[in-house]
Structures are given as structure tokens and as C-alpha cells.
Tab-separated table of C-alpha atoms in Angstrom:
chain	number	residue	atom	x	y	z
A	40	MET	CA	-0.043	-0.098	0.149
A	41	SER	CA	1.169	3.342	-1.142
A	42	THR	CA	1.510	5.854	1.958
A	43	THR	CA	1.369	8.966	-0.495
A	44	VAL	CA	-1.630	8.319	-2.241
A	45	GLN	CA	-4.851	9.859	-0.528
A	46	ARG	CA	-7.770	9.798	-3.249
A	47	GLU	CA	-9.315	13.014	-3.584
A	48	PRO	CA	-13.005	11.970	-2.925
A	49	GLU	CA	-11.912	10.669	0.358
A	50	ARG	CA	-10.726	14.013	1.487
A	51	ARG	CA	-14.156	15.506	1.004
A	52	ALA	CA	-16.011	13.826	3.666
A	53	GLY	CA	-15.772	10.639	6.088
A	54	TRP	CA	-12.604	10.173	7.540
A	55	ALA	CA	-9.814	7.439	6.831
A	56	PRO	CA	-6.604	7.180	8.725
A	57	ALA	CA	-4.329	9.722	7.291
A	58	GLY	CA	-2.072	7.808	4.537
A	59	ARG	CA	-3.478	4.641	5.444
A	60	ARG	CA	-5.936	3.224	2.784
A	61	VAL	CA	-9.055	1.518	4.347
A	62	PRO	CA	-8.599	-2.055	4.541
A	63	ARG	CA	-10.630	-4.282	2.149
A	64	TRP	CA	-12.346	-6.295	4.558
A	65	GLN	CA	-13.708	-3.282	5.986
A	66	LEU	CA	-14.506	-1.727	2.736
A	67	LEU	CA	-16.583	-5.384	2.229
A	68	LEU	CA	-18.042	-5.232	5.557
A	69	ARG	CA	-19.553	-1.856	4.738
A	70	TYR	CA	-20.965	-2.967	1.360
A	71	LEU	CA	-22.560	-5.970	2.868
A	72	LEU	CA	-24.047	-3.992	5.739
A	73	LEU	CA	-25.276	-1.386	2.922
A	74	LEU	CA	-26.730	-4.171	0.928
A	75	ALA	CA	-28.496	-5.790	3.943
A	76	VAL	CA	-30.285	-2.004	4.921
A	77	LEU	CA	-30.947	-1.425	0.969
A	78	ALA	CA	-33.129	-5.006	0.937
A	79	LEU	CA	-34.843	-3.943	3.966
A	80	THR	CA	-35.661	-0.234	2.672
A	81	ILE	CA	-36.695	-1.085	-0.751
A	82	GLY	CA	-37.540	-4.790	-0.539
A	83	PRO	CA	-41.127	-3.962	0.410
A	84	PHE	CA	-41.455	-1.768	-2.846
A	85	LEU	CA	-40.096	-4.242	-5.095
A	86	TRP	CA	-42.498	-6.899	-3.585
A	87	GLN	CA	-45.292	-4.249	-4.211
A	88	LEU	CA	-44.100	-3.833	-7.937
A	89	SER	CA	-44.050	-7.800	-8.336
A	90	THR	CA	-47.434	-8.142	-6.673
A	91	SER	CA	-48.968	-5.648	-9.006
A	92	LEU	CA	-47.661	-7.576	-12.148
A	93	LYS	CA	-49.507	-11.094	-10.967
A	94	GLY	CA	-51.941	-12.506	-13.071
A	95	PRO	CA	-55.099	-13.840	-11.983
A	96	GLY	CA	-55.145	-16.912	-9.493
A	97	GLU	CA	-51.721	-16.149	-8.068
A	98	ASP	CA	-52.881	-13.191	-5.681
A	99	LEU	CA	-51.894	-11.551	-2.725
A	100	TYR	CA	-52.658	-14.509	-0.241
A	101	HIS	CA	-51.813	-17.321	-2.651
A	102	TYR	CA	-49.679	-19.573	-0.626
A	103	PRO	CA	-46.937	-20.015	-0.477
A	104	PRO	CA	-46.226	-16.751	-2.062
A	105	SER	CA	-43.983	-16.511	-4.923
A	106	LEU	CA	-41.229	-13.654	-5.384
A	107	LEU	CA	-41.777	-13.499	-9.272
A	108	PRO	CA	-45.105	-13.304	-11.127
A	109	GLN	CA	-45.727	-16.472	-12.646
A	110	HIS	CA	-47.899	-14.853	-15.327
A	111	VAL	CA	-47.054	-11.243	-15.881
A	112	THR	CA	-49.642	-9.167	-16.946
A	113	LEU	CA	-50.791	-5.157	-16.721
A	114	ASP	CA	-54.274	-5.820	-16.396
A	115	ASN	CA	-54.263	-4.700	-12.841
A	116	TYR	CA	-52.925	-1.387	-14.001
A	117	ALA	CA	-55.736	-1.346	-16.718
A	118	GLY	CA	-58.152	-2.387	-13.793
A	119	VAL	CA	-57.486	0.546	-11.769
A	120	ALA	CA	-59.159	3.390	-14.010
A	121	GLY	CA	-62.076	0.999	-14.712
A	122	THR	CA	-62.645	0.474	-10.941
A	123	ILE	CA	-62.265	3.767	-9.294
A	124	PRO	CA	-62.174	7.422	-10.676
A	125	VAL	CA	-58.394	7.392	-10.153
A	126	TRP	CA	-57.740	10.418	-12.636
A	127	ASP	CA	-60.519	12.549	-10.535
A	128	PHE	CA	-58.453	11.767	-7.367
A	129	ALA	CA	-55.374	12.449	-8.999
A	130	LEU	CA	-56.554	15.880	-9.829
A	131	ASN	CA	-57.837	16.397	-6.074
A	132	SER	CA	-54.062	15.382	-5.010
A	133	SER	CA	-52.616	17.903	-7.331
A	134	ARG	CA	-55.237	20.559	-5.996
A	135	TRP	CA	-54.710	22.332	-9.331
A	136	ARG	CA	-58.360	22.124	-10.018
A	137	SER	CA	-60.492	21.536	-6.782
A	138	PRO	CA	-63.766	19.779	-7.337
A	139	MET	CA	-64.911	22.577	-5.556
A	140	CYS	CA	-64.661	25.007	-8.802
A	141	SER	CA	-67.617	23.268	-10.829
A	142	PRO	CA	-70.691	25.184	-10.558
A	143	THR	CA	-72.636	22.552	-8.883
A	144	ALA	CA	-70.326	22.234	-6.271
A	145	ARG	CA	-70.292	25.838	-5.746
A	146	ALA	CA	-74.236	26.006	-5.085
A	147	ARG	CA	-74.317	23.078	-2.722
A	148	HIS	CA	-71.511	25.024	-0.638
A	149	SER	CA	-73.727	28.167	-0.832
A	150	ARG	CA	-76.641	25.949	0.604
A	151	VAL	CA	-74.407	24.604	3.130
A	152	THR	CA	-73.184	27.695	4.538
A	153	ARG	CA	-77.247	28.767	5.039
A	154	TRP	CA	-78.054	25.992	7.502
A	155	PRO	CA	-78.138	27.153	10.848
A	156	GLY	CA	-75.909	26.843	13.949
A	157	CYS	CA	-73.445	23.853	14.432
A	158	ALA	CA	-73.876	21.586	11.651
A	159	SER	CA	-72.931	24.328	9.088
A	160	ARG	CA	-69.893	25.206	10.878
A	161	ALA	CA	-68.832	21.476	11.286
A	162	VAL	CA	-69.276	20.689	7.355
A	163	GLY	CA	-69.104	24.274	6.103
A	164	VAL	CA	-65.192	24.457	7.256
A	165	ARG	CA	-64.029	21.688	5.460
A	166	TRP	CA	-66.027	22.764	2.130
A	167	SER	CA	-65.546	26.553	2.343
A	168	TYR	CA	-61.805	25.948	2.645
A	169	SER	CA	-61.514	24.753	-0.972
A	170	SER	CA	-63.924	27.189	-2.339
A	171	TRP	CA	-62.322	30.059	-0.857
A	172	ARG	CA	-59.401	28.661	-2.737
A	173	CYS	CA	-61.282	28.573	-5.681
A	174	TRP	CA	-62.370	32.058	-4.806
A	175	CYS	CA	-58.900	33.313	-4.334
A	176	ARG	CA	-57.941	31.823	-7.831
A	177	SER	CA	-60.723	33.402	-9.554
A	178	ARG	CA	-59.901	37.175	-8.269
A	179	ALA	CA	-56.338	36.425	-8.962
A	180	SER	CA	-56.681	35.713	-12.630
B	261	MET	CA	-60.654	24.093	23.569
B	262	ALA	CA	-63.583	25.462	24.608
B	263	HIS	CA	-65.723	22.685	22.747
B	264	SER	CA	-63.984	20.419	25.602
B	265	PHE	CA	-65.939	22.076	28.385
B	266	THR	CA	-69.145	21.108	26.491
B	267	ASP	CA	-71.213	18.179	25.575
B	268	ALA	CA	-71.172	19.129	21.783
B	269	ARG	CA	-72.024	16.486	18.943
B	270	THR	CA	-71.569	16.944	15.363
B	271	LEU	CA	-74.951	18.116	14.826
B	272	THR	CA	-75.957	19.831	17.843
B	273	ALA	CA	-74.366	22.656	19.779
B	274	GLY	CA	-73.285	21.914	23.331
B	275	GLN	CA	-74.098	23.103	26.917
B	276	PHE	CA	-71.383	24.219	29.229
B	277	VAL	CA	-70.935	20.987	31.417
B	278	GLY	CA	-67.903	22.055	33.321
B	279	GLY	CA	-65.143	19.591	33.689
B	280	ALA	CA	-67.269	16.501	33.211
B	281	ASN	CA	-65.512	15.394	30.123
B	282	TYR	CA	-62.108	15.177	31.871
B	283	GLN	CA	-63.843	13.483	34.807
B	284	GLU	CA	-65.248	10.927	32.242
B	285	LEU	CA	-61.869	10.799	30.800
B	286	ILE	CA	-60.235	9.485	33.813
B	287	HIS	CA	-62.522	6.957	34.410
B	288	ASP	CA	-62.553	5.645	30.764
B	289	PRO	CA	-60.628	2.614	30.407
B	290	MET	CA	-59.980	3.182	26.842
B	291	PHE	CA	-58.012	6.263	27.615
B	292	TRP	CA	-55.708	4.467	29.617
B	293	THR	CA	-55.246	1.748	27.132
B	294	GLY	CA	-54.472	4.461	24.769
B	295	LEU	CA	-52.150	6.369	27.084
B	296	ARG	CA	-50.504	3.224	27.611
B	297	ASN	CA	-50.006	2.135	23.996
B	298	SER	CA	-48.976	6.156	23.230
B	299	LEU	CA	-46.140	5.763	25.542
B	300	LEU	CA	-45.063	2.145	24.852
B	301	TYR	CA	-44.931	3.714	21.178
B	302	VAL	CA	-42.556	6.463	22.253
B	303	LEU	CA	-40.336	4.029	24.481
B	304	GLY	CA	-40.048	1.538	21.468
B	305	VAL	CA	-39.234	3.828	18.627
B	306	VAL	CA	-37.463	6.837	20.106
B	307	PRO	CA	-34.358	4.860	20.876
B	308	LEU	CA	-34.000	3.344	17.790
B	309	LEU	CA	-34.622	6.180	15.830
B	310	VAL	CA	-32.006	8.158	17.819
B	311	ILE	CA	-29.212	5.329	17.429
B	312	LEU	CA	-30.005	3.435	13.889
B	313	PRO	CA	-30.135	6.468	11.610
B	314	LEU	CA	-26.584	7.695	13.213
B	315	LEU	CA	-25.073	4.563	12.387
B	316	LEU	CA	-26.711	4.665	8.845
B	317	ALA	CA	-25.603	7.958	8.423
B	318	MET	CA	-22.072	6.959	9.197
B	319	LEU	CA	-22.256	4.251	6.836
B	320	VAL	CA	-23.202	6.062	3.770
B	321	GLN	CA	-20.982	9.165	4.603
B	322	ARG	CA	-17.898	8.617	2.887
B	323	HIS	CA	-17.623	8.859	-0.622
B	324	LEU	CA	-17.415	5.619	-2.180
B	325	PRO	CA	-18.874	4.476	-5.544
B	326	GLY	CA	-22.444	3.841	-5.362
B	327	MET	CA	-23.039	5.955	-2.036
B	328	THR	CA	-25.378	8.070	-3.905
B	329	PHE	CA	-27.413	5.549	-4.878
B	330	PHE	CA	-27.774	4.104	-1.234
B	331	ARG	CA	-28.596	7.415	0.077
B	332	ALA	CA	-31.637	7.951	-2.261
B	333	ALA	CA	-32.551	4.248	-1.893
B	334	PHE	CA	-32.779	4.673	1.869
B	335	TYR	CA	-34.799	8.003	1.704
B	336	THR	CA	-37.487	6.312	-0.654
B	337	PRO	CA	-39.725	5.145	2.266
B	338	VAL	CA	-39.614	8.701	3.901
B	339	VAL	CA	-41.140	9.882	0.405
B	340	ALA	CA	-43.724	7.169	-0.112
B	341	SER	CA	-47.133	7.796	1.238
B	342	VAL	CA	-47.845	6.631	4.785
B	343	VAL	CA	-50.786	4.651	3.787
B	344	VAL	CA	-48.965	2.803	0.858
B	345	VAL	CA	-45.952	1.665	2.974
B	346	GLY	CA	-48.696	0.668	5.763
B	347	LEU	CA	-50.586	-1.515	3.552
B	348	ILE	CA	-47.210	-3.180	1.899
B	349	TRP	CA	-46.153	-4.027	5.419
B	350	VAL	CA	-49.706	-5.761	6.113
B	351	TRP	CA	-49.396	-7.855	3.270
B	352	LEU	CA	-45.842	-8.682	4.108
B	353	LEU	CA	-46.648	-9.506	7.809
B	354	ASP	CA	-50.104	-11.100	7.283
B	355	ASP	CA	-50.548	-14.553	8.499
B	356	ARG	CA	-50.122	-15.855	4.793
B	357	GLY	CA	-47.822	-13.006	3.690
B	358	LEU	CA	-44.184	-13.196	2.440
B	359	ILE	CA	-42.628	-13.004	5.590
B	360	ASN	CA	-44.619	-15.945	7.437
B	361	ALA	CA	-44.001	-17.586	4.429
B	362	LEU	CA	-40.218	-17.378	4.717
B	363	LEU	CA	-40.244	-17.997	8.420
B	364	GLU	CA	-42.062	-21.420	7.887
B	365	GLY	CA	-39.655	-22.195	5.264
B	366	LEU	CA	-36.957	-21.608	7.532
B	367	GLY	CA	-38.456	-24.033	9.896
B	368	PHE	CA	-40.048	-21.611	12.365
B	369	GLY	CA	-43.722	-21.588	12.721
B	370	ARG	CA	-45.830	-18.824	11.588
B	371	VAL	CA	-45.992	-15.593	13.801
B	372	GLY	CA	-49.391	-14.032	14.189
B	373	PHE	CA	-47.906	-10.286	13.501
B	374	LEU	CA	-51.077	-8.691	12.829
B	375	SER	CA	-53.414	-10.747	15.208
B	376	ASP	CA	-51.650	-10.579	18.603
B	377	PRO	CA	-52.141	-7.321	20.280
B	378	TRP	CA	-48.480	-7.038	21.552
B	379	LEU	CA	-47.273	-8.190	18.266
B	380	LEU	CA	-49.310	-5.537	16.329
B	381	LEU	CA	-48.152	-3.063	18.319
B	382	LEU	CA	-44.404	-3.806	17.736
B	383	SER	CA	-44.902	-4.300	13.954
B	384	ALA	CA	-46.593	-0.881	13.658
B	385	MET	CA	-43.310	0.438	15.663
B	386	ALA	CA	-41.455	-1.284	13.010
B	387	VAL	CA	-42.703	0.195	10.448
B	388	THR	CA	-42.746	3.610	12.165
B	389	VAL	CA	-38.700	3.114	12.390
B	390	TRP	CA	-38.283	1.960	8.867
B	391	LYS	CA	-40.141	4.955	7.668
B	392	GLY	CA	-38.289	7.522	9.761
B	393	LEU	CA	-34.810	5.762	9.197
B	394	GLY	CA	-33.974	7.917	6.100
B	395	TYR	CA	-35.310	11.273	7.130
B	396	TYR	CA	-32.861	11.293	10.393
B	397	MET	CA	-30.359	9.745	8.551
B	398	ILE	CA	-30.510	12.945	6.396
B	399	ILE	CA	-30.309	15.138	9.688
B	400	TYR	CA	-27.066	13.525	10.856
B	401	LEU	CA	-25.604	13.638	7.436
B	402	ALA	CA	-25.558	17.094	8.279
B	403	ALA	CA	-24.470	17.049	11.726
B	404	LEU	CA	-21.535	14.415	10.676
B	405	ALA	CA	-20.206	16.875	8.008
B	406	ASN	CA	-19.416	19.468	10.869
B	407	VAL	CA	-17.553	17.337	12.860
B	408	PRO	CA	-13.700	18.285	12.607
B	409	ARG	CA	-11.593	16.040	11.048
B	410	GLU	CA	-8.593	17.301	13.188
B	411	LEU	CA	-10.562	15.647	16.325
B	412	HIS	CA	-10.862	12.216	14.790
B	413	GLU	CA	-6.988	12.402	13.721
B	414	ALA	CA	-5.818	13.578	17.125
B	415	CYS	CA	-7.918	10.869	18.536
B	416	ALA	CA	-6.420	8.442	16.352
B	417	VAL	CA	-2.744	9.522	17.010
B	418	ASP	CA	-3.583	8.862	20.823
B	419	GLY	CA	-4.367	5.264	20.109
B	420	ALA	CA	-8.084	5.228	20.023
B	421	GLY	CA	-9.857	2.565	18.029
B	422	ALA	CA	-12.816	2.973	15.783
B	423	VAL	CA	-15.352	2.436	18.587
B	424	ARG	CA	-13.569	4.817	21.067
B	425	ARG	CA	-13.370	7.436	18.565
B	426	PHE	CA	-17.208	6.924	17.867
B	427	LEU	CA	-18.120	7.366	21.509
B	428	THR	CA	-15.595	10.445	22.350
B	429	VAL	CA	-15.728	12.257	19.276
B	430	THR	CA	-18.781	11.355	17.135
B	431	VAL	CA	-21.378	11.311	19.814
B	432	PRO	CA	-20.461	14.392	21.712
B	433	ALA	CA	-20.183	16.302	18.211
B	434	VAL	CA	-23.580	15.293	17.322
B	435	ARG	CA	-25.235	15.238	20.829
B	436	SER	CA	-27.550	18.285	20.083
B	437	THR	CA	-28.560	16.707	17.100
B	438	MET	CA	-29.498	13.695	18.890
B	439	VAL	CA	-31.623	15.873	21.042
B	440	LEU	CA	-33.281	17.317	18.086
B	441	VAL	CA	-34.342	13.944	16.832
B	442	ALA	CA	-35.320	12.610	19.977
B	443	ALA	CA	-37.464	15.598	20.212
B	444	LEU	CA	-39.060	15.361	16.943
B	445	SER	CA	-39.672	11.531	17.175
B	446	SER	CA	-41.054	11.537	20.355
B	447	VAL	CA	-43.620	13.901	19.922
B	448	GLY	CA	-44.296	12.016	16.298
B	449	ALA	CA	-44.526	8.753	18.141
B	450	PHE	CA	-46.728	9.837	20.699
B	451	LYS	CA	-49.194	11.229	18.408
B	452	VAL	CA	-48.913	7.837	16.003
B	453	PHE	CA	-52.127	7.357	13.954
B	454	SER	CA	-51.639	5.966	10.123
B	455	GLU	CA	-49.540	3.128	10.930
B	456	VAL	CA	-51.439	1.658	13.971
B	457	TYR	CA	-54.831	2.728	12.366
B	458	LEU	CA	-53.830	0.887	9.055
B	459	MET	CA	-52.501	-2.210	10.687
B	460	ALA	CA	-54.929	-2.929	13.411
B	461	GLY	CA	-57.821	-1.336	11.425
B	462	PRO	CA	-60.387	1.639	12.901
B	463	THR	CA	-61.133	-0.468	16.210
B	464	GLY	CA	-57.522	-0.752	17.219
B	465	GLY	CA	-57.025	-4.202	16.903
B	466	PRO	CA	-58.361	-7.178	18.763
B	467	GLY	CA	-60.564	-5.889	21.663
B	468	GLY	CA	-59.468	-2.149	20.940
B	469	GLU	CA	-56.241	-3.147	22.641
B	470	ASP	CA	-53.812	-1.467	20.340
B	471	THR	CA	-55.858	1.948	20.259
B	472	THR	CA	-53.695	4.775	20.408
B	473	LEU	CA	-54.716	8.369	21.811
B	474	VAL	CA	-55.440	10.110	18.541
B	475	MET	CA	-57.340	6.957	17.233
B	476	LEU	CA	-59.122	7.427	20.136
B	477	VAL	CA	-59.821	11.016	19.197
B	478	GLN	CA	-60.872	9.915	16.105
B	479	GLN	CA	-62.987	7.282	17.151
B	480	VAL	CA	-64.922	9.189	19.440
B	481	GLY	CA	-65.416	12.357	17.635
B	482	THR	CA	-66.118	11.736	14.175
B	483	GLY	CA	-69.415	10.279	12.614
B	484	LEU	CA	-72.859	11.665	12.668
B	485	SER	CA	-73.077	11.167	16.384
B	486	GLY	CA	-69.692	12.029	17.370
B	487	ARG	CA	-69.036	13.489	20.982
B	488	VAL	CA	-67.134	16.637	19.803
B	489	GLY	CA	-66.944	17.818	23.460
B	490	TYR	CA	-65.441	14.780	24.643
B	491	ALA	CA	-62.693	14.316	21.499
B	492	SER	CA	-62.043	18.030	22.584
B	493	ALA	CA	-60.983	17.091	26.238
B	494	LEU	CA	-59.137	14.214	24.635
B	495	SER	CA	-57.142	16.420	22.132
B	496	VAL	CA	-56.495	19.087	24.808
B	497	VAL	CA	-54.813	15.889	27.148
B	498	VAL	CA	-52.847	14.724	24.225
B	499	PHE	CA	-51.442	18.275	23.287
B	500	ALA	CA	-50.708	18.875	26.801
B	501	LEU	CA	-48.705	15.276	27.373
B	502	THR	CA	-47.130	16.084	23.991
B	503	LEU	CA	-45.822	19.539	25.401
B	504	GLY	CA	-45.115	17.891	28.469
B	505	LEU	CA	-42.601	15.315	26.656
B	506	MET	CA	-41.125	18.120	24.597
B	507	LEU	CA	-40.111	20.056	27.482
B	508	LEU	CA	-38.883	16.741	29.480
B	509	VAL	CA	-36.581	16.236	26.186
B	510	LEU	CA	-35.213	19.645	26.204
B	511	ARG	CA	-34.826	19.835	29.907
B	512	ALA	CA	-32.614	16.378	29.828
B	513	GLN	CA	-30.421	18.140	27.169
B	514	ARG	CA	-29.995	21.394	29.567
B	515	LYS	CA	-29.068	19.113	32.378
B	516	GLU	CA	-26.499	17.279	30.270
B	517	ASP	CA	-25.142	20.525	29.266
B	518	ALA	CA	-24.999	22.179	32.578
């Protein structure tokens, strides 16, 4: 091992004893630990991905479960759009166009705020926030 | 807070009832179950979230090939939605899920991660720790970058090994960060809701044994006949306890500094 070589990347962060290279077994141990943690952190996501590609008859509770799908299919992804209004949900999540911006929703909102007493407060607060955002946007444009 | 002194429900305005809500709370066994679970959650999660991310940060601190990839990968659970990761772990830990299949394959019996009340709480803690690791790792990475190299060098010249250097240089240098992490994670753990709600279901596991305080607030205070007054009283108590916990952590630090 050369005593003069100090690799530039190692100077930037972390610390190795000056002028000494890290022993190989330490490096190996470090990477083994890293891989173990890696399996823990992204393993569940890979399992999710694998499950999402599984065909009929080998669903989640098929026992014993197989790591990789036997019959690879994209039907599940196509099924999502057919089962739930997923694009509406996506719009809601992205908040660009709140569903409260539609005229019917606004009408419903004004009816709610006319309810007397506690009910209008309990229900109205949540609804009026999104319509308030609507109002702000319409004022701004 | 004003609601907590009334008997308000979702659809009716409340009458002032004084401290009756708080009195009922003390005699409510569910309140004590919730308090026990929330405190257990803090005791289980916080030490792990203070120590493990520090070790992880030291693991990825060096600039070695592939380190950026590892850092990003360790951070993915933080970015993912808690509902999504909660459901993934429910599948994995299910009686017929992957982990139990592995255990059975290795010759151990199946473990009822999601049917035994205590194991369920432990599983939820594991998910919380798993999800928090990356976040606190980043905080620790920032702190580690500020540890002066000279200290490490001097320490090594004096003949200290890696463990000794960790205890005498690294830990004191990042101690204020450890307190920050402890404060953040204890407050988060005390107010835990999503993980337990997803894994134990809305009723809080078998016989409601795994209900946490915030879940109790949600159970009591929602729905058409939700008891807003009582739920408000519960919330006030949760808030006070969280504040107390925070002060406790900060006090512990000041005592160490003095």
C-alpha cells in the first residue's frame, strides 16, 4: 500500500486515517451492511411491484407466495382506471383544480353555509376552505 | 379547547358542562389503554430512531462508489405515502404473507404479527422506525459533516480504536442533533395514528387493545353522532402530554449541558 496516495474523494467527507488505505475487509463489510439495509428499505417496494404484475389466481394471499409473478400481466393497471375514478383523485391530490370549482359544487356550498348553527360550521369549514381557494384563484386571474 | 367543556355533538351545539368530560376521561378504560400504547410507542420507537439513523449516516457518509444511490434508496420510505407503505407491510406481515412464508420455510412456525395485540404494536413500531430512518439519516449526515477531522486525527494518534473514536468524538459532536431527533421522533411517536390505524383497523386491533390516543380522538369525535366535546377534551390532554414530553427532552439536554 502506498503511503503517499490520498484519493481526492476521500478527502472531501468521512475520515480515513491519514496516509492509510482502508483495509479491504472493512470496505467489504461496509458494502455488505449497505446491501442488507438496502434490501430492508426497498424490498417492500419491489414486492409491491412484483405483486402488481401478478395475474389472476396468484393473488396476494396465494400460499406459498412466489417472489416473481408467474403470469406477468398489466391487467391490474388497466383495472385501476376502470374501478375507481382515479383521474379525479389525481386531480384532487394535485390541487390544481379543486372539485369545488365546478358550478354545482359551489351551489352546494352556498346551501351548506345557509344551514343554521353548528352543522354548517362542522361541515362548512372543510368545504369552504376549498371554495375559498377557488375564489382566490378567480380573483387573481 | 372551548368545546372540551361542553357536551357538543357533530350536529348539535353543546351546553357548558364544566369539567365533566375530563372526569369521564379519567374513568374511561380506553383512555388508559390509549395512553399506555402511545407511551409504549414512544419508548419503543425513540431510542431506535436516535441510534439507528446515526449508524446509517456513518455508513453512507464516505464518498465511495454507489453511495449516492444508497442514500437515495434509504430515503425512499420517507417519500412514500404512509398509507401505501402501511398496506405493503400489512401484506408482508399477514398470516399468509411473505414474511410468514419465509419463517415457515426456515422451519419456524408462523407468527401472528397482525393478530396478537402486542406483536401488532411492535410491528407498527417497526414500520414507523423503517419509515423514519431515512429522514433522520439526512439530519445526522448534515451534523456529521460538521465534525472536525482534526479531532478524529488527534484521537487516532492517541491510539483510540474506531469504537472509542465513535464514543468520544462523534457522539459528543452530534449530541445536540440527537436531542433534536429525540424531540421530533418522540412527539411523532406519541401522536402516532396512521400506522396503527392501518395495521390494526379502525377499532384498534383485537378488543381495541392497540388503540392509541389519537385514534381514540378520531373514534370518539367523528361520525354523525360524534362526541365533539369529549373528543376535544381528549385532544387537549394529548396536546398537554406532547408538550410535557417535549419539555422533558429539552430539560434532559440542558441538564447534560450544565
